[in-house]
mmCIF file of C-alpha atoms in Angstrom:
data_model
loop_
_atom_site.group_PDB
_atom_site.id
_atom_site.type_symbol
_atom_site.label_atom_id
_atom_site.label_comp_id
_atom_site.label_asym_id
_atom_site.label_seq_id
_atom_site.Cartn_x
_atom_site.Cartn_y
_atom_site.Cartn_z
ATOM 1 C CA MET L 15 0.000 0.000 0.000
ATOM 2 C CA PRO L 16 1.541 3.349 -1.041
ATOM 3 C CA ARG L 17 2.424 5.836 1.662
ATOM 4 C CA ARG L 18 0.137 8.821 2.076
ATOM 5 C CA GLU L 19 1.724 12.154 1.152
ATOM 6 C CA ILE L 20 1.557 14.963 3.735
ATOM 7 C CA LEU L 21 2.741 18.520 3.046
ATOM 8 C CA LEU L 22 3.728 20.522 6.145
ATOM 9 C CA VAL L 23 3.914 24.297 5.645
ATOM 10 C CA ASP L 24 5.429 25.782 8.802
ATOM 11 C CA ASP L 25 8.486 27.915 9.597
ATOM 12 C CA ASP L 26 9.256 25.895 12.752
ATOM 13 C CA VAL L 27 12.172 23.630 11.775
ATOM 14 C CA VAL L 28 11.969 21.788 15.109
ATOM 15 C CA LEU L 29 8.377 20.805 14.275
ATOM 16 C CA HIS L 30 9.580 19.708 10.822
ATOM 17 C CA ALA L 31 12.043 17.279 12.397
ATOM 18 C CA LEU L 32 9.544 15.989 14.975
ATOM 19 C CA LEU L 33 6.781 15.271 12.459
ATOM 20 C CA GLN L 34 9.206 13.915 9.876
ATOM 21 C CA GLU L 35 10.294 11.232 12.342
ATOM 22 C CA TYR L 36 6.867 10.518 13.843
ATOM 23 C CA LEU L 37 4.786 10.396 10.664
ATOM 24 C CA THR L 38 7.427 8.419 8.780
ATOM 25 C CA GLU L 39 7.240 5.783 11.528
ATOM 26 C CA HIS L 40 3.486 5.610 10.869
ATOM 27 C CA HIS L 41 3.901 5.033 7.129
ATOM 28 C CA TYR L 42 3.394 8.596 5.870
ATOM 29 C CA ARG L 43 5.712 10.470 3.553
ATOM 30 C CA ILE L 44 6.035 14.076 4.705
ATOM 31 C CA HIS L 45 7.287 17.041 2.678
ATOM 32 C CA THR L 46 8.085 20.381 4.307
ATOM 33 C CA LEU L 47 7.997 24.031 3.292
ATOM 34 C CA LEU L 48 8.970 27.056 5.393
ATOM 35 C CA ASN L 49 6.402 29.406 3.830
ATOM 36 C CA GLY L 50 3.424 29.423 1.506
ATOM 37 C CA GLU L 51 5.161 30.841 -1.542
ATOM 38 C CA GLU L 52 6.228 27.386 -2.733
ATOM 39 C CA ILE L 53 2.843 25.676 -2.341
ATOM 40 C CA ASP L 54 1.888 26.364 -5.955
ATOM 41 C CA SER L 55 5.011 24.856 -7.486
ATOM 42 C CA PHE L 56 4.872 21.876 -5.116
ATOM 43 C CA CYS L 57 1.241 21.074 -5.988
ATOM 44 C CA GLN L 58 2.001 21.335 -9.687
ATOM 45 C CA ASN L 59 4.506 18.497 -9.357
ATOM 46 C CA SER L 60 2.937 16.445 -6.567
ATOM 47 C CA GLN L 61 -0.567 15.992 -5.175
ATOM 48 C CA PRO L 62 -0.435 15.544 -1.390
ATOM 49 C CA ASP L 63 -3.227 13.760 0.429
ATOM 50 C CA LEU L 64 -3.375 16.519 3.051
ATOM 51 C CA ILE L 65 -1.717 19.841 3.871
ATOM 52 C CA LEU L 66 -0.743 20.832 7.425
ATOM 53 C CA LEU L 67 -0.740 24.622 7.303
ATOM 54 C CA ASP L 68 0.505 26.944 10.028
ATOM 55 C CA ILE L 69 -1.450 30.194 10.367
ATOM 56 C CA MET L 70 1.465 32.334 11.577
ATOM 57 C CA LEU L 71 3.680 32.115 8.501
ATOM 58 C CA PRO L 72 6.197 34.753 7.436
ATOM 59 C CA GLY L 73 4.824 37.002 4.721
ATOM 60 C CA LYS L 74 1.291 36.045 3.697
ATOM 61 C CA ASP L 75 -0.330 34.176 6.586
ATOM 62 C CA GLY L 76 -1.894 30.735 6.596
ATOM 63 C CA LEU L 77 -5.445 32.017 6.156
ATOM 64 C CA TYR L 78 -4.382 33.665 2.880
ATOM 65 C CA TRP L 79 -2.836 30.410 1.670
ATOM 66 C CA LEU L 80 -5.818 28.382 2.867
ATOM 67 C CA GLU L 81 -8.072 30.514 0.684
ATOM 68 C CA TRP L 82 -5.653 30.107 -2.231
ATOM 69 C CA ILE L 83 -5.555 26.328 -1.810
ATOM 70 C CA LYS L 84 -9.353 26.031 -1.644
ATOM 71 C CA LYS L 85 -9.655 28.140 -4.780
ATOM 72 C CA HIS L 86 -7.092 26.230 -6.850
ATOM 73 C CA HIS L 87 -7.318 22.770 -5.239
ATOM 74 C CA PRO L 88 -10.818 22.650 -3.719
ATOM 75 C CA HIS L 89 -10.734 18.929 -2.920
ATOM 76 C CA LEU L 90 -7.364 19.006 -1.122
ATOM 77 C CA PRO L 91 -7.852 18.629 2.668
ATOM 78 C CA VAL L 92 -6.156 21.237 4.869
ATOM 79 C CA MET L 93 -5.588 21.113 8.621
ATOM 80 C CA LEU L 94 -4.656 24.437 10.204
ATOM 81 C CA LEU L 95 -2.042 24.658 12.949
ATOM 82 C CA SER L 96 -1.794 27.628 15.284
ATOM 83 C CA ALA L 97 -0.276 28.651 18.613
ATOM 84 C CA LYS L 98 -3.239 30.978 19.128
ATOM 85 C CA LYS L 99 -6.339 29.741 20.941
ATOM 86 C CA SER L 100 -8.625 32.447 19.527
ATOM 87 C CA ALA L 101 -12.112 31.185 18.649
ATOM 88 C CA ASP L 102 -12.376 33.950 16.020
ATOM 89 C CA GLU L 103 -9.266 32.690 14.250
ATOM 90 C CA ARG L 104 -10.524 29.109 14.336
ATOM 91 C CA LEU L 105 -13.924 30.109 12.965
ATOM 92 C CA ALA L 106 -12.273 32.217 10.258
ATOM 93 C CA GLY L 107 -10.268 29.171 9.175
ATOM 94 C CA LEU L 108 -13.339 26.927 9.141
ATOM 95 C CA GLU L 109 -15.287 29.534 7.191
ATOM 96 C CA VAL L 110 -12.606 29.685 4.494
ATOM 97 C CA GLY L 111 -12.671 25.895 4.238
ATOM 98 C CA ALA L 112 -10.250 24.274 6.703
ATOM 99 C CA ASP L 113 -11.043 20.614 7.328
ATOM 100 C CA ASP L 114 -9.718 20.749 10.892
ATOM 101 C CA TYR L 115 -7.841 23.018 13.292
ATOM 102 C CA LEU L 116 -5.216 21.988 15.846
ATOM 103 C CA THR L 117 -3.799 24.281 18.504
ATOM 104 C CA LYS L 118 -0.087 24.161 19.345
ATOM 105 C CA PRO L 119 1.458 22.575 21.308
ATOM 106 C CA PHE L 120 -0.137 19.254 20.430
ATOM 107 C CA HIS L 121 0.709 15.594 20.890
ATOM 108 C CA PRO L 122 1.833 13.975 17.616
ATOM 109 C CA LYS L 123 -0.595 11.113 18.201
ATOM 110 C CA GLU L 124 -3.534 13.529 18.254
ATOM 111 C CA LEU L 125 -2.356 14.956 14.932
ATOM 112 C CA LEU L 126 -2.073 11.432 13.515
ATOM 113 C CA ILE L 127 -5.604 10.506 14.611
ATOM 114 C CA ARG L 128 -7.066 13.689 13.143
ATOM 115 C CA LEU L 129 -5.325 13.442 9.780
ATOM 116 C CA GLN L 130 -6.254 9.752 9.486
ATOM 117 C CA LYS L 131 -9.913 10.660 9.939
ATOM 118 C CA ILE L 132 -9.745 13.431 7.356
ATOM 119 C CA ILE L 133 -8.034 11.264 4.757
ATOM 120 C CA ARG L 134 -10.364 8.327 5.423
ATOM 121 C CA ASN L 135 -13.539 10.452 5.650
ATOM 122 C CA PRO L 136 -13.073 13.626 3.607
ATOM 123 C CA ALA L 137 -15.424 16.429 4.560
ATOM 124 C CA PRO L 138 -18.520 16.939 2.407
ATOM 125 C CA PRO L 139 -18.756 20.122 0.316
ATOM 126 C CA ASN L 140 -19.594 23.541 1.772
ATOM 127 C CA ASN L 141 -17.594 22.816 4.948
ATOM 128 C CA LEU L 142 -20.372 20.650 6.378
ATOM 129 C CA ILE L 143 -19.520 17.805 8.759
ATOM 130 C CA ALA L 144 -21.262 14.505 8.014
ATOM 131 C CA ILE L 145 -22.828 12.762 11.032
ATOM 132 C CA GLY L 146 -24.712 9.804 9.605
ATOM 133 C CA ASP L 147 -27.560 11.295 7.551
ATOM 134 C CA ASN L 148 -27.018 14.702 9.152
ATOM 135 C CA ARG L 149 -24.918 17.568 7.856
ATOM 136 C CA PHE L 150 -23.569 19.780 10.623
ATOM 137 C CA ASP L 151 -22.817 23.428 9.835
ATOM 138 C CA PRO L 152 -20.958 24.820 12.887
ATOM 139 C CA LEU L 153 -20.523 28.251 11.336
ATOM 140 C CA HIS L 154 -24.290 28.791 11.021
ATOM 141 C CA GLU L 155 -25.228 26.701 14.081
ATOM 142 C CA LYS L 156 -27.509 24.247 12.318
ATOM 143 C CA LEU L 157 -28.045 20.669 11.198
ATOM 144 C CA GLU L 158 -29.544 19.566 7.894
ATOM 145 C CA ARG L 159 -31.241 16.192 7.383
ATOM 146 C CA ASP L 160 -33.457 15.070 4.506
ATOM 147 C CA GLY L 161 -33.777 18.661 3.325
ATOM 148 C CA THR L 162 -34.871 19.920 6.749
ATOM 149 C CA VAL L 163 -32.870 22.596 8.577
ATOM 150 C CA ILE L 164 -32.627 22.090 12.344
ATOM 151 C CA LYS L 165 -31.441 25.121 14.305
ATOM 152 C CA LEU L 166 -28.988 24.630 17.172
ATOM 153 C CA THR L 167 -28.517 26.796 20.224
ATOM 154 C CA THR L 168 -25.036 28.254 20.718
ATOM 155 C CA GLN L 169 -24.401 25.783 23.539
ATOM 156 C CA GLU L 170 -25.580 22.820 21.448
ATOM 157 C CA ASN L 171 -23.440 23.981 18.543
ATOM 158 C CA ARG L 172 -20.355 24.374 20.714
ATOM 159 C CA LEU L 173 -20.812 20.949 22.275
ATOM 160 C CA LEU L 174 -21.451 19.181 18.966
ATOM 161 C CA GLU L 175 -18.412 20.845 17.417
ATOM 162 C CA PHE L 176 -16.295 19.632 20.348
ATOM 163 C CA PHE L 177 -17.600 16.093 19.830
ATOM 164 C CA CYS L 178 -16.843 16.304 16.089
ATOM 165 C CA GLN L 179 -13.288 17.438 16.800
ATOM 166 C CA ASN L 180 -12.891 14.318 18.945
ATOM 167 C CA ALA L 181 -15.122 11.890 17.021
ATOM 168 C CA GLY L 182 -14.770 8.279 18.107
ATOM 169 C CA GLN L 183 -13.092 9.167 21.384
ATOM 170 C CA VAL L 184 -14.693 8.782 24.809
ATOM 171 C CA LEU L 185 -15.041 12.230 26.374
ATOM 172 C CA THR L 186 -15.418 12.457 30.123
ATOM 173 C CA ARG L 187 -17.817 14.922 31.661
ATOM 174 C CA ASP L 188 -14.785 16.766 33.080
ATOM 175 C CA ALA L 189 -13.374 17.212 29.564
ATOM 176 C CA ILE L 190 -16.757 18.337 28.241
ATOM 177 C CA SER L 191 -17.229 20.767 31.113
ATOM 178 C CA HIS L 192 -13.774 22.213 30.538
ATOM 179 C CA ALA L 193 -14.372 22.624 26.797
ATOM 180 C CA MET L 194 -17.735 24.288 27.382
ATOM 181 C CA SER L 195 -16.652 26.611 30.176
ATOM 182 C CA GLY L 196 -12.889 26.956 29.851
ATOM 183 C CA ASN L 197 -12.644 26.099 33.543
ATOM 184 C CA GLU L 198 -11.650 22.545 34.429
ATOM 185 C CA HIS L 199 -12.681 23.129 38.046
ATOM 186 C CA LEU L 200 -16.256 24.039 37.217
ATOM 187 C CA PRO L 201 -18.605 21.746 39.200
ATOM 188 C CA LEU L 202 -20.395 19.244 37.006
ATOM 189 C CA ASN L 203 -24.138 19.667 36.676
ATOM 190 C CA ARG L 204 -27.102 18.342 34.764
ATOM 191 C CA SER L 205 -26.800 20.932 31.996
ATOM 192 C CA ILE L 206 -24.359 18.711 30.065
ATOM 193 C CA ASP L 207 -26.780 15.774 30.134
ATOM 194 C CA MET L 208 -29.684 18.008 29.136
ATOM 195 C CA THR L 209 -27.742 19.472 26.217
ATOM 196 C CA ILE L 210 -26.704 15.983 25.052
ATOM 197 C CA ASN L 211 -30.312 14.797 25.242
ATOM 198 C CA ARG L 212 -31.419 17.741 23.092
ATOM 199 C CA LEU L 213 -28.635 17.031 20.587
ATOM 200 C CA ARG L 214 -29.699 13.394 20.353
ATOM 201 C CA LYS L 215 -33.222 14.428 19.421
ATOM 202 C CA LYS L 216 -31.955 16.872 16.804
ATOM 203 C CA LEU L 217 -29.615 14.221 15.358
ATOM 204 C CA GLY L 218 -32.562 11.814 15.083
ATOM 205 C CA ASP L 219 -31.118 9.449 17.684
ATOM 206 C CA ASP L 220 -33.314 6.962 19.514
ATOM 207 C CA ALA L 221 -33.217 8.033 23.165
ATOM 208 C CA HIS L 222 -33.079 4.387 24.284
ATOM 209 C CA ASP L 223 -30.528 3.233 21.701
ATOM 210 C CA PRO L 224 -28.635 6.260 20.322
ATOM 211 C CA GLN L 225 -26.473 5.538 17.299
ATOM 212 C CA HIS L 226 -24.493 8.783 17.212
ATOM 213 C CA LEU L 227 -24.118 10.236 20.705
ATOM 214 C CA ARG L 228 -23.561 7.206 22.876
ATOM 215 C CA THR L 229 -23.202 7.015 26.640
ATOM 216 C CA ILE L 230 -20.185 4.986 27.747
ATOM 217 C CA TRP L 231 -21.096 3.751 31.199
ATOM 218 C CA ARG L 232 -19.010 5.289 33.999
ATOM 219 C CA LYS L 233 -16.707 6.933 31.438
ATOM 220 C CA GLY L 234 -18.526 9.602 29.462
ATOM 221 C CA TYR L 235 -19.830 10.027 25.920
ATOM 222 C CA ARG L 236 -18.691 9.163 22.410
ATOM 223 C CA LEU L 237 -19.783 10.572 19.041
ATOM 224 C CA LEU L 238 -19.826 8.140 16.109
ATOM 225 C CA ILE L 239 -20.149 10.149 12.917
ATOM 226 C CA ASN L 240 -20.511 7.170 10.562
ATOM 227 C CA ALA L 241 -23.206 5.357 12.525
#
């Protein structure tokens, strides 16, 4: 089976060396660029399976190059990397067409899991996230299913987006509470369960046997997007 081709565009040479070693061990071939100016010539000679694109590049930033890539190579998946934790920056990247967004510093294994999911399950057009028969639009806080638009509250949207970013993984209530509030010491309460119950209804899940948002007894919850 041929190795998947990953293009890393980042001016951090230490990160180049780290990901070169780690991804090569996991049967990926990784190419590196220090800025976005060479993306065009690279893509003319080689078609990577995914681009890892840093936002804080010298010269034109990553959001500029993301827009360029989506214009000239609309089916090429792009994962943004950034040291900033700004929600506005993340939403701007998703709006332009990023397939995922990872905040630095990150564990290489998390990067591997995310890029495997993107390559295996490319995002549907218009930046929608497929969850079974549903199409999730985090930018406009809504679901679409069978031609019907289902509006989400801001809290529901934030929680579902967090689940999508960690699809297939068991998320504890502590992790969910931290993601929703930004405070890992916030006391747990029933609001998480109530929000999950509302999301299940909007996803068309059977309350007694949910296929998407599943409860993992004594551990937490897991979202299965291909159920």
